PDB file of C-alpha atoms in Angstrom:
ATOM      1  CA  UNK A  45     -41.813 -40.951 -15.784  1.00 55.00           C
ATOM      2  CA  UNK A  46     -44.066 -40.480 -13.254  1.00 55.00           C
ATOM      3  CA  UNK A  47     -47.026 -37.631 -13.545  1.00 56.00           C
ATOM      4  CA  UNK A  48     -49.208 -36.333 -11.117  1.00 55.00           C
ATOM      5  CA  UNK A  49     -52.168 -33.523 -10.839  1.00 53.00           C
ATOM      6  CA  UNK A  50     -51.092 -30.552  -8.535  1.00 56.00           C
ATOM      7  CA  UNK A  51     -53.804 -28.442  -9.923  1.00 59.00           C
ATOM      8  CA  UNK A  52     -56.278 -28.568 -12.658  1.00 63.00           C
ATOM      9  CA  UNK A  53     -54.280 -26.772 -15.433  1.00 87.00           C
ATOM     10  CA  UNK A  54     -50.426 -28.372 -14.539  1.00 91.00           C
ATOM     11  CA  UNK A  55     -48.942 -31.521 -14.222  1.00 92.00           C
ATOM     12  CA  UNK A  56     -46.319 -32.479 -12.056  1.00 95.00           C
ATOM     13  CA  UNK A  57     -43.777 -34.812 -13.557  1.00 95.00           C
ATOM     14  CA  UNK A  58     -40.754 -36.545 -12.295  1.00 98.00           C
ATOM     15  CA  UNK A  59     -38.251 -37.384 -15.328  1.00 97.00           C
ATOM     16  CA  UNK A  60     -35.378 -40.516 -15.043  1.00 98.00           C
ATOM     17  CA  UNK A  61     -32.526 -40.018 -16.891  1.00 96.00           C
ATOM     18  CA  UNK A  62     -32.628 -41.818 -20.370  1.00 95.00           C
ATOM     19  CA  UNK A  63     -30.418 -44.914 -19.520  1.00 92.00           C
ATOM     20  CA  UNK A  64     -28.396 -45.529 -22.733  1.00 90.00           C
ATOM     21  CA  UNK A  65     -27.027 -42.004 -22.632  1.00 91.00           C
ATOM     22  CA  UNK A  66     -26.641 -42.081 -18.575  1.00 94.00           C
ATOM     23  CA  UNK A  67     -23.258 -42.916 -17.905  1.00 94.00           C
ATOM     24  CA  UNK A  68     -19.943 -42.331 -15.816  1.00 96.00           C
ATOM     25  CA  UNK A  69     -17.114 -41.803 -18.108  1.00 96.00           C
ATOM     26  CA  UNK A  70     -13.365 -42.447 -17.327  1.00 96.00           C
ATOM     27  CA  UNK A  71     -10.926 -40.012 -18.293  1.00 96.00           C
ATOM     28  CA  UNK A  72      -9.035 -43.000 -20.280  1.00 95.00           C
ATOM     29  CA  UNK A  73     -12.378 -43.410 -21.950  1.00 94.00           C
ATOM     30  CA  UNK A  74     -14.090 -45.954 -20.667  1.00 95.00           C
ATOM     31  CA  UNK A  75     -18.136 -45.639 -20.053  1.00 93.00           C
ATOM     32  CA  UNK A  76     -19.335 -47.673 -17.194  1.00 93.00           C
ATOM     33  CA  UNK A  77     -22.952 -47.872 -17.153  1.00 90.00           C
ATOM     34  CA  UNK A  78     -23.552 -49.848 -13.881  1.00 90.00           C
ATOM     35  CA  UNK A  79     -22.713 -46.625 -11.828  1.00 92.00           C
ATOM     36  CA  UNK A  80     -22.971 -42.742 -11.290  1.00 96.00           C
ATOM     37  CA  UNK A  81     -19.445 -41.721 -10.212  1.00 97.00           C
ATOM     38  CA  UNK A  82     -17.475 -38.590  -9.627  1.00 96.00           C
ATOM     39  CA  UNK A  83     -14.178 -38.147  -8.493  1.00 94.00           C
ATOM     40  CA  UNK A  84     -10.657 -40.581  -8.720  1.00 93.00           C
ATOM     41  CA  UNK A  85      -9.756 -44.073  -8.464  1.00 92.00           C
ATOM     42  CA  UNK A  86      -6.509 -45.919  -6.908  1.00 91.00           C
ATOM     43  CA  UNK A  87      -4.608 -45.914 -10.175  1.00 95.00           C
ATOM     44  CA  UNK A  88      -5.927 -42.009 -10.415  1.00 93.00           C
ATOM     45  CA  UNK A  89      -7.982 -41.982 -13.086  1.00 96.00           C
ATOM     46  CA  UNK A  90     -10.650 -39.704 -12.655  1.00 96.00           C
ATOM     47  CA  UNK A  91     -14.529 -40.448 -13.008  1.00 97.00           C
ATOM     48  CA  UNK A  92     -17.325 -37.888 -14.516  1.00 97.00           C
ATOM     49  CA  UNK A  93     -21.077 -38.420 -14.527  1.00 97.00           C
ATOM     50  CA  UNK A  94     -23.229 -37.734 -16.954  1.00 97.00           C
ATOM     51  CA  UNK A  95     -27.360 -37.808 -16.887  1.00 97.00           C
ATOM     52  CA  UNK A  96     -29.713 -37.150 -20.112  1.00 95.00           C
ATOM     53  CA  UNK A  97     -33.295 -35.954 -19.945  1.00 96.00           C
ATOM     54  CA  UNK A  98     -35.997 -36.027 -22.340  1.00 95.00           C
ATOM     55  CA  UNK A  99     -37.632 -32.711 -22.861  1.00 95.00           C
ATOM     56  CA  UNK A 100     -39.140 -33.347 -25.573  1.00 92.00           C
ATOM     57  CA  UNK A 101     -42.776 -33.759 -23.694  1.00 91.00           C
ATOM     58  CA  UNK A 102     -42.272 -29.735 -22.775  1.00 93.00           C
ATOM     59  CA  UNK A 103     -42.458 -28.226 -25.793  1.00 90.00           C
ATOM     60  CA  UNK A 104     -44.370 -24.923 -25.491  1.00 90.00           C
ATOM     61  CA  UNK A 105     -45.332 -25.648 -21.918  1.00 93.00           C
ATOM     62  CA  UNK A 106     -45.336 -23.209 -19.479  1.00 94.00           C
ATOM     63  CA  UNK A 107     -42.823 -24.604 -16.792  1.00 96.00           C
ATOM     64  CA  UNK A 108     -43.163 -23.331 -13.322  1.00 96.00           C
ATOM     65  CA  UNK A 109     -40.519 -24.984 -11.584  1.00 98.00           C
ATOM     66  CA  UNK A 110     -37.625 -27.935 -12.542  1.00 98.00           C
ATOM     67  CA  UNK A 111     -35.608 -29.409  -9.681  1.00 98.00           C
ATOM     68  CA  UNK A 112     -32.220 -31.937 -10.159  1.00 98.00           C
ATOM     69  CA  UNK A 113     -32.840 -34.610  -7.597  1.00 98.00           C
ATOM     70  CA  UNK A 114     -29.747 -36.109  -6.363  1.00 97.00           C
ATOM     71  CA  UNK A 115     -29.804 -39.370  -4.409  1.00 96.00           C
ATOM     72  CA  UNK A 116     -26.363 -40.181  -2.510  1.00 92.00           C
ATOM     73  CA  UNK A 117     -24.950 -43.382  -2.893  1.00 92.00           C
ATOM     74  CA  UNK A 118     -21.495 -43.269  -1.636  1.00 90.00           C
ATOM     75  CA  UNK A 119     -18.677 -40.620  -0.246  1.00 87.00           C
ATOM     76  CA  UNK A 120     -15.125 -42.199  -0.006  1.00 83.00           C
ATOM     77  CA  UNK A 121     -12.710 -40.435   1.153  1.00 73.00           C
ATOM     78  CA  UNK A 122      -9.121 -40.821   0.409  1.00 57.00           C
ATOM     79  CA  UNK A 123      -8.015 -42.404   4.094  1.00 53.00           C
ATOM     80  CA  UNK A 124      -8.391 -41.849   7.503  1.00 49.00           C
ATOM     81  CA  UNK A 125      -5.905 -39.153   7.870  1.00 45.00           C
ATOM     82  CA  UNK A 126      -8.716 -37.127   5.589  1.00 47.00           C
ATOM     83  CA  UNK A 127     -11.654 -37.444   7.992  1.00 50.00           C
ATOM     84  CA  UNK A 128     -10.835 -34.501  10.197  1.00 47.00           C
ATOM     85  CA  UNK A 129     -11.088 -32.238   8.012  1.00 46.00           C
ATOM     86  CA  UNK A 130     -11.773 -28.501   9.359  1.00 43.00           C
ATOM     87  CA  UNK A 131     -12.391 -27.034  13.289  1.00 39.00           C
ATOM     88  CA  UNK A 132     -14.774 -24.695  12.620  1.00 46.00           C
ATOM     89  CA  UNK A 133     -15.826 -24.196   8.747  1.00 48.00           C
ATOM     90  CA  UNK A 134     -15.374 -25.950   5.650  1.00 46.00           C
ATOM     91  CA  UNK A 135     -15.802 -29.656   4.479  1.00 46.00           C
ATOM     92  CA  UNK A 136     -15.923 -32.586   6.780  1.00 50.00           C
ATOM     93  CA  UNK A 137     -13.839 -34.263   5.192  1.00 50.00           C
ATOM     94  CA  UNK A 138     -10.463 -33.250   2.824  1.00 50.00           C
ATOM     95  CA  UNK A 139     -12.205 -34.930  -0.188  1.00 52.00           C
ATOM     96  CA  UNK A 140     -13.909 -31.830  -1.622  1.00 61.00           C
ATOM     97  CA  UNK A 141     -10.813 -29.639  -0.647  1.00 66.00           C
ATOM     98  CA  UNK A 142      -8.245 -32.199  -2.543  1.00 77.00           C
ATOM     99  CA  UNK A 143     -10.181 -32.499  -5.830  1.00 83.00           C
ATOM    100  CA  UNK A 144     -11.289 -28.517  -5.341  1.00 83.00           C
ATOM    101  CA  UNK A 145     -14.918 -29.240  -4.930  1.00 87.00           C
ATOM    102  CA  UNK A 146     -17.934 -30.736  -6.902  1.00 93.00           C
ATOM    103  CA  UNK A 147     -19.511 -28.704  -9.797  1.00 96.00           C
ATOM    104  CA  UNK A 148     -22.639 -29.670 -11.765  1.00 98.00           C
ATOM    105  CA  UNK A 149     -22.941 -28.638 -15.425  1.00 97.00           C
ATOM    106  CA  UNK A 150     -25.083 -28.466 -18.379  1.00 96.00           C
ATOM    107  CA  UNK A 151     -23.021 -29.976 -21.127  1.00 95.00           C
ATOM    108  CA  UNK A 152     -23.872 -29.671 -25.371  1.00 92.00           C
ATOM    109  CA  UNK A 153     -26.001 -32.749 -26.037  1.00 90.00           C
ATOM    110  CA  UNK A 154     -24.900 -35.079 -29.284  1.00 84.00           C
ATOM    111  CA  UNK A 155     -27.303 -36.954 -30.505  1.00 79.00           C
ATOM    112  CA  UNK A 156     -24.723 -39.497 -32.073  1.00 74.00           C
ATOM    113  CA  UNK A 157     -24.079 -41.388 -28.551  1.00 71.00           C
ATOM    114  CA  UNK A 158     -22.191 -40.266 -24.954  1.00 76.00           C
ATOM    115  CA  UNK A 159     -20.080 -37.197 -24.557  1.00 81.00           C
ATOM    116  CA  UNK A 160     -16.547 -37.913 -24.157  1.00 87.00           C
ATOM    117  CA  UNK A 161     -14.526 -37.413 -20.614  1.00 91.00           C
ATOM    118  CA  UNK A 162     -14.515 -33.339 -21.434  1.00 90.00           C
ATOM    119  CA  UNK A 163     -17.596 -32.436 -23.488  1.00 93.00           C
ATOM    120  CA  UNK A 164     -18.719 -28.277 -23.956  1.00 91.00           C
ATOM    121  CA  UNK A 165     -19.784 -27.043 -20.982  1.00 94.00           C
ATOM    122  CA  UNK A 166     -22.798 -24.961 -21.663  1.00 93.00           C
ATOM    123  CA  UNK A 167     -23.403 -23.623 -18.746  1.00 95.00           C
ATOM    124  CA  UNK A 168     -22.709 -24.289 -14.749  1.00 96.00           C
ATOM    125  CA  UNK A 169     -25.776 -25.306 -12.722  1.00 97.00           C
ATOM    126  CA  UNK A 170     -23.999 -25.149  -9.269  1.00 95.00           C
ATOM    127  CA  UNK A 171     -23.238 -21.762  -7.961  1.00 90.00           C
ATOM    128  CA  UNK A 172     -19.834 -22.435  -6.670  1.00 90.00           C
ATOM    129  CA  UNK A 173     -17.843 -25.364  -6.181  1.00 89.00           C
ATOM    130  CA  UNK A 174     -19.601 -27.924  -3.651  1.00 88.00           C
ATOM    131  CA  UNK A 175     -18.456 -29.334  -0.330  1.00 80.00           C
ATOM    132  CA  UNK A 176     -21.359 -31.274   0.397  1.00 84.00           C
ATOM    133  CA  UNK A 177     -22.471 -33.847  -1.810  1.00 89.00           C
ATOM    134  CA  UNK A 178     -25.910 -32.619  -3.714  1.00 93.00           C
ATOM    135  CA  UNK A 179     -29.060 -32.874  -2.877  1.00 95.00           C
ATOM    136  CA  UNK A 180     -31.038 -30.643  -4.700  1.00 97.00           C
ATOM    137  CA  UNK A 181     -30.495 -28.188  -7.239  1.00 98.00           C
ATOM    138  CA  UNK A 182     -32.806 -25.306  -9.057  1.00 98.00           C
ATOM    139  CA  UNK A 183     -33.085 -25.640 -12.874  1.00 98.00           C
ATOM    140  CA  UNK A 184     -36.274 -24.025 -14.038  1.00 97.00           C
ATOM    141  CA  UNK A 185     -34.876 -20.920 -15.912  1.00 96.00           C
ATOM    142  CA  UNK A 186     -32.933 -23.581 -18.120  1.00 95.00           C
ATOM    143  CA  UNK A 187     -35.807 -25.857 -18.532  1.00 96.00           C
ATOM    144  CA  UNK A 188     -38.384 -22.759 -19.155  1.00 95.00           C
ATOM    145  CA  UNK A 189     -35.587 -22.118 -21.842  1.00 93.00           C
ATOM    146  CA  UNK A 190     -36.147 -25.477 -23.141  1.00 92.00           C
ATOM    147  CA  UNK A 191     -39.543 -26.036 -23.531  1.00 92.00           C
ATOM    148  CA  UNK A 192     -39.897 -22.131 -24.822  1.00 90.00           C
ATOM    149  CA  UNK A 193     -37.585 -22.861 -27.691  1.00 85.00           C
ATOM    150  CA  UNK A 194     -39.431 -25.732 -28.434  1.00 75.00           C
ATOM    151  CA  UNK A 195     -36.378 -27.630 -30.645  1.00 70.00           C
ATOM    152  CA  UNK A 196     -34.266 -29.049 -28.208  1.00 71.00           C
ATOM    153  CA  UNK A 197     -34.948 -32.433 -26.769  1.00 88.00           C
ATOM    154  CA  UNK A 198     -32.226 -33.541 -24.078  1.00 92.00           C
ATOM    155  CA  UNK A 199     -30.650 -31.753 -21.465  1.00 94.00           C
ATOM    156  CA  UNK A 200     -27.571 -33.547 -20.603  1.00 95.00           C
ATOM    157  CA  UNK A 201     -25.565 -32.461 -17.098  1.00 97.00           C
ATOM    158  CA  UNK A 202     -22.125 -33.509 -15.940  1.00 97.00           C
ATOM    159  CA  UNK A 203     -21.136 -33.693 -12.009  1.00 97.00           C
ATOM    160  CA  UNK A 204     -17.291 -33.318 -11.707  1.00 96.00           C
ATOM    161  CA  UNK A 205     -14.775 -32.726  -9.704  1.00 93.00           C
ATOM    162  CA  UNK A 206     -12.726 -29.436 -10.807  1.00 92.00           C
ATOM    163  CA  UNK A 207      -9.011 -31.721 -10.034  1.00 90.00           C
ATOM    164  CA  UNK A 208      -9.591 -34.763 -11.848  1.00 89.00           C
ATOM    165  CA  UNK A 209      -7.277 -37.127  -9.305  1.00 87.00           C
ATOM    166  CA  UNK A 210      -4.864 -35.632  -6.928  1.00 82.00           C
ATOM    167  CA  UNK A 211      -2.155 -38.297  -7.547  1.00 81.00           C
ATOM    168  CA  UNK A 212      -2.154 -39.749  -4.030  1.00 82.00           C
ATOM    169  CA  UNK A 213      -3.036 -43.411  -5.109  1.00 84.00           C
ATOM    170  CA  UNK A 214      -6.144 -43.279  -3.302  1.00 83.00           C
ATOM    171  CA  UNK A 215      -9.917 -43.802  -4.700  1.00 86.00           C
ATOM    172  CA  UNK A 216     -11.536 -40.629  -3.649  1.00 88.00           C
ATOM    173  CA  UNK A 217     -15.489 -40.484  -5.436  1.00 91.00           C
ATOM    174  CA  UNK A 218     -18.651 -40.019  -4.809  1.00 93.00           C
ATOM    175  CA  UNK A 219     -21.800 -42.168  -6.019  1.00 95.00           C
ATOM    176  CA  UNK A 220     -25.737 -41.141  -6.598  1.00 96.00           C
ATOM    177  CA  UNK A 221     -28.051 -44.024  -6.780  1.00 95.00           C
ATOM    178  CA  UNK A 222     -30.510 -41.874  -8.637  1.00 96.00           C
ATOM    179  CA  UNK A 223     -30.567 -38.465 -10.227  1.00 98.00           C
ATOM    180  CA  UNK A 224     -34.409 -37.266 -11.373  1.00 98.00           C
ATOM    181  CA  UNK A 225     -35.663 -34.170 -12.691  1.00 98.00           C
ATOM    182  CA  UNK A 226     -39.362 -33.254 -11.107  1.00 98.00           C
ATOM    183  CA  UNK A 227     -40.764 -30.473 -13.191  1.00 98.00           C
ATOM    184  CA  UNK A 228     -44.175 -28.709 -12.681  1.00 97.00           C
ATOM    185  CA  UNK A 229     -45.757 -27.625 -15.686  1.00 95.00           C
ATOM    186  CA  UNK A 230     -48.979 -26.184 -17.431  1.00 93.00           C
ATOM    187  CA  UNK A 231     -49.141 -28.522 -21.003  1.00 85.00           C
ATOM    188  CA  UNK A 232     -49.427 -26.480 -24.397  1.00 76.00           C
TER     189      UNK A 232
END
């Protein structure tokens, strides 16, 4: 956690996901913890990533803004015949159009260990579907929510792909090599 003065009465504060509920799980059910991955693999299993936050600091604070950071590792797309994508609009690259595009969500936090490959979706934190990989996305009325209700301590949020594989036999996935949340906030 890193804080920081932007003013007198609020504190600027950039959260890291809490590592042993920070995974990527695999629809068979396996949690890798070495890496943040969305998307499909060869034998097409798909990938989902999953980040946990600890609000637990914001209780009663007056949150002004809250901001998912995304850092890009890694876009593979299926093969070469994939790259050209569209002429004029649309994705770069047949990736996003194959698994139906990217969505981040907010997913019901349990407190006994990581969700499992489909957890309850509370609520989506993308707009639409994505065909770009993230780099930023708004979250302060669900973090004002937070801290104003004062009970809950984690927000958890899930990146994945609406198709889970398109059965090609290709890895198609995308990587972060960090996800933060920078919130500003006046302390209670």
């Amino acid at each position: 956690m890193l804080r920081s003065q932007p003013s007198p009465s609020t504190t600027a504060e950039v959260l890291v996901p809490v590592a042993h509920e920070s995974r990527t799980i695999r629809s068979d059910g396996a949690a890798l913890a070495d890496i943040a991955r969305a998307g499909d693999d060869e034998q097409n299993r798909g990938y989902r990533a999953f980040w946990s936050f600890d609000l637990s600091d914001l209780r009663g604070a007056s949150v002004s803004s809250a901001t998912l950071e995304f850092g890009t590792g890694a876009v593979v797309a299926s093969h070469d015949l994939d790259e050209s994508g569209f002429a004029e609009q649309g994705p770069s690259s047949k990736l996003w159009t194959q698994l139906n595009g990217l969505r981040i969500y907010q997913v019901r936090y349990l407190p006994d260990g990581l969700p499992q490959y489909d957890p309850e979706r509370t609520s989506e934190l993308t707009q639409a579907a994505l065909f770009e990989a993230p780099t930023r996305i708004d979250v302060t009325n669900l973090v004002k929510a937070y801290a104003a209700a004062g009970e809950a301590e984690r927000l958890q949020v899930m990146a994945a792909f609406q198709r889970d594989t398109n059965p090609n036999m290709f890895a198609e996935y995308i990587t972060w090599t960090s996800v933060r949340l920078a919130i500003v906030y006046a302390p209670d």
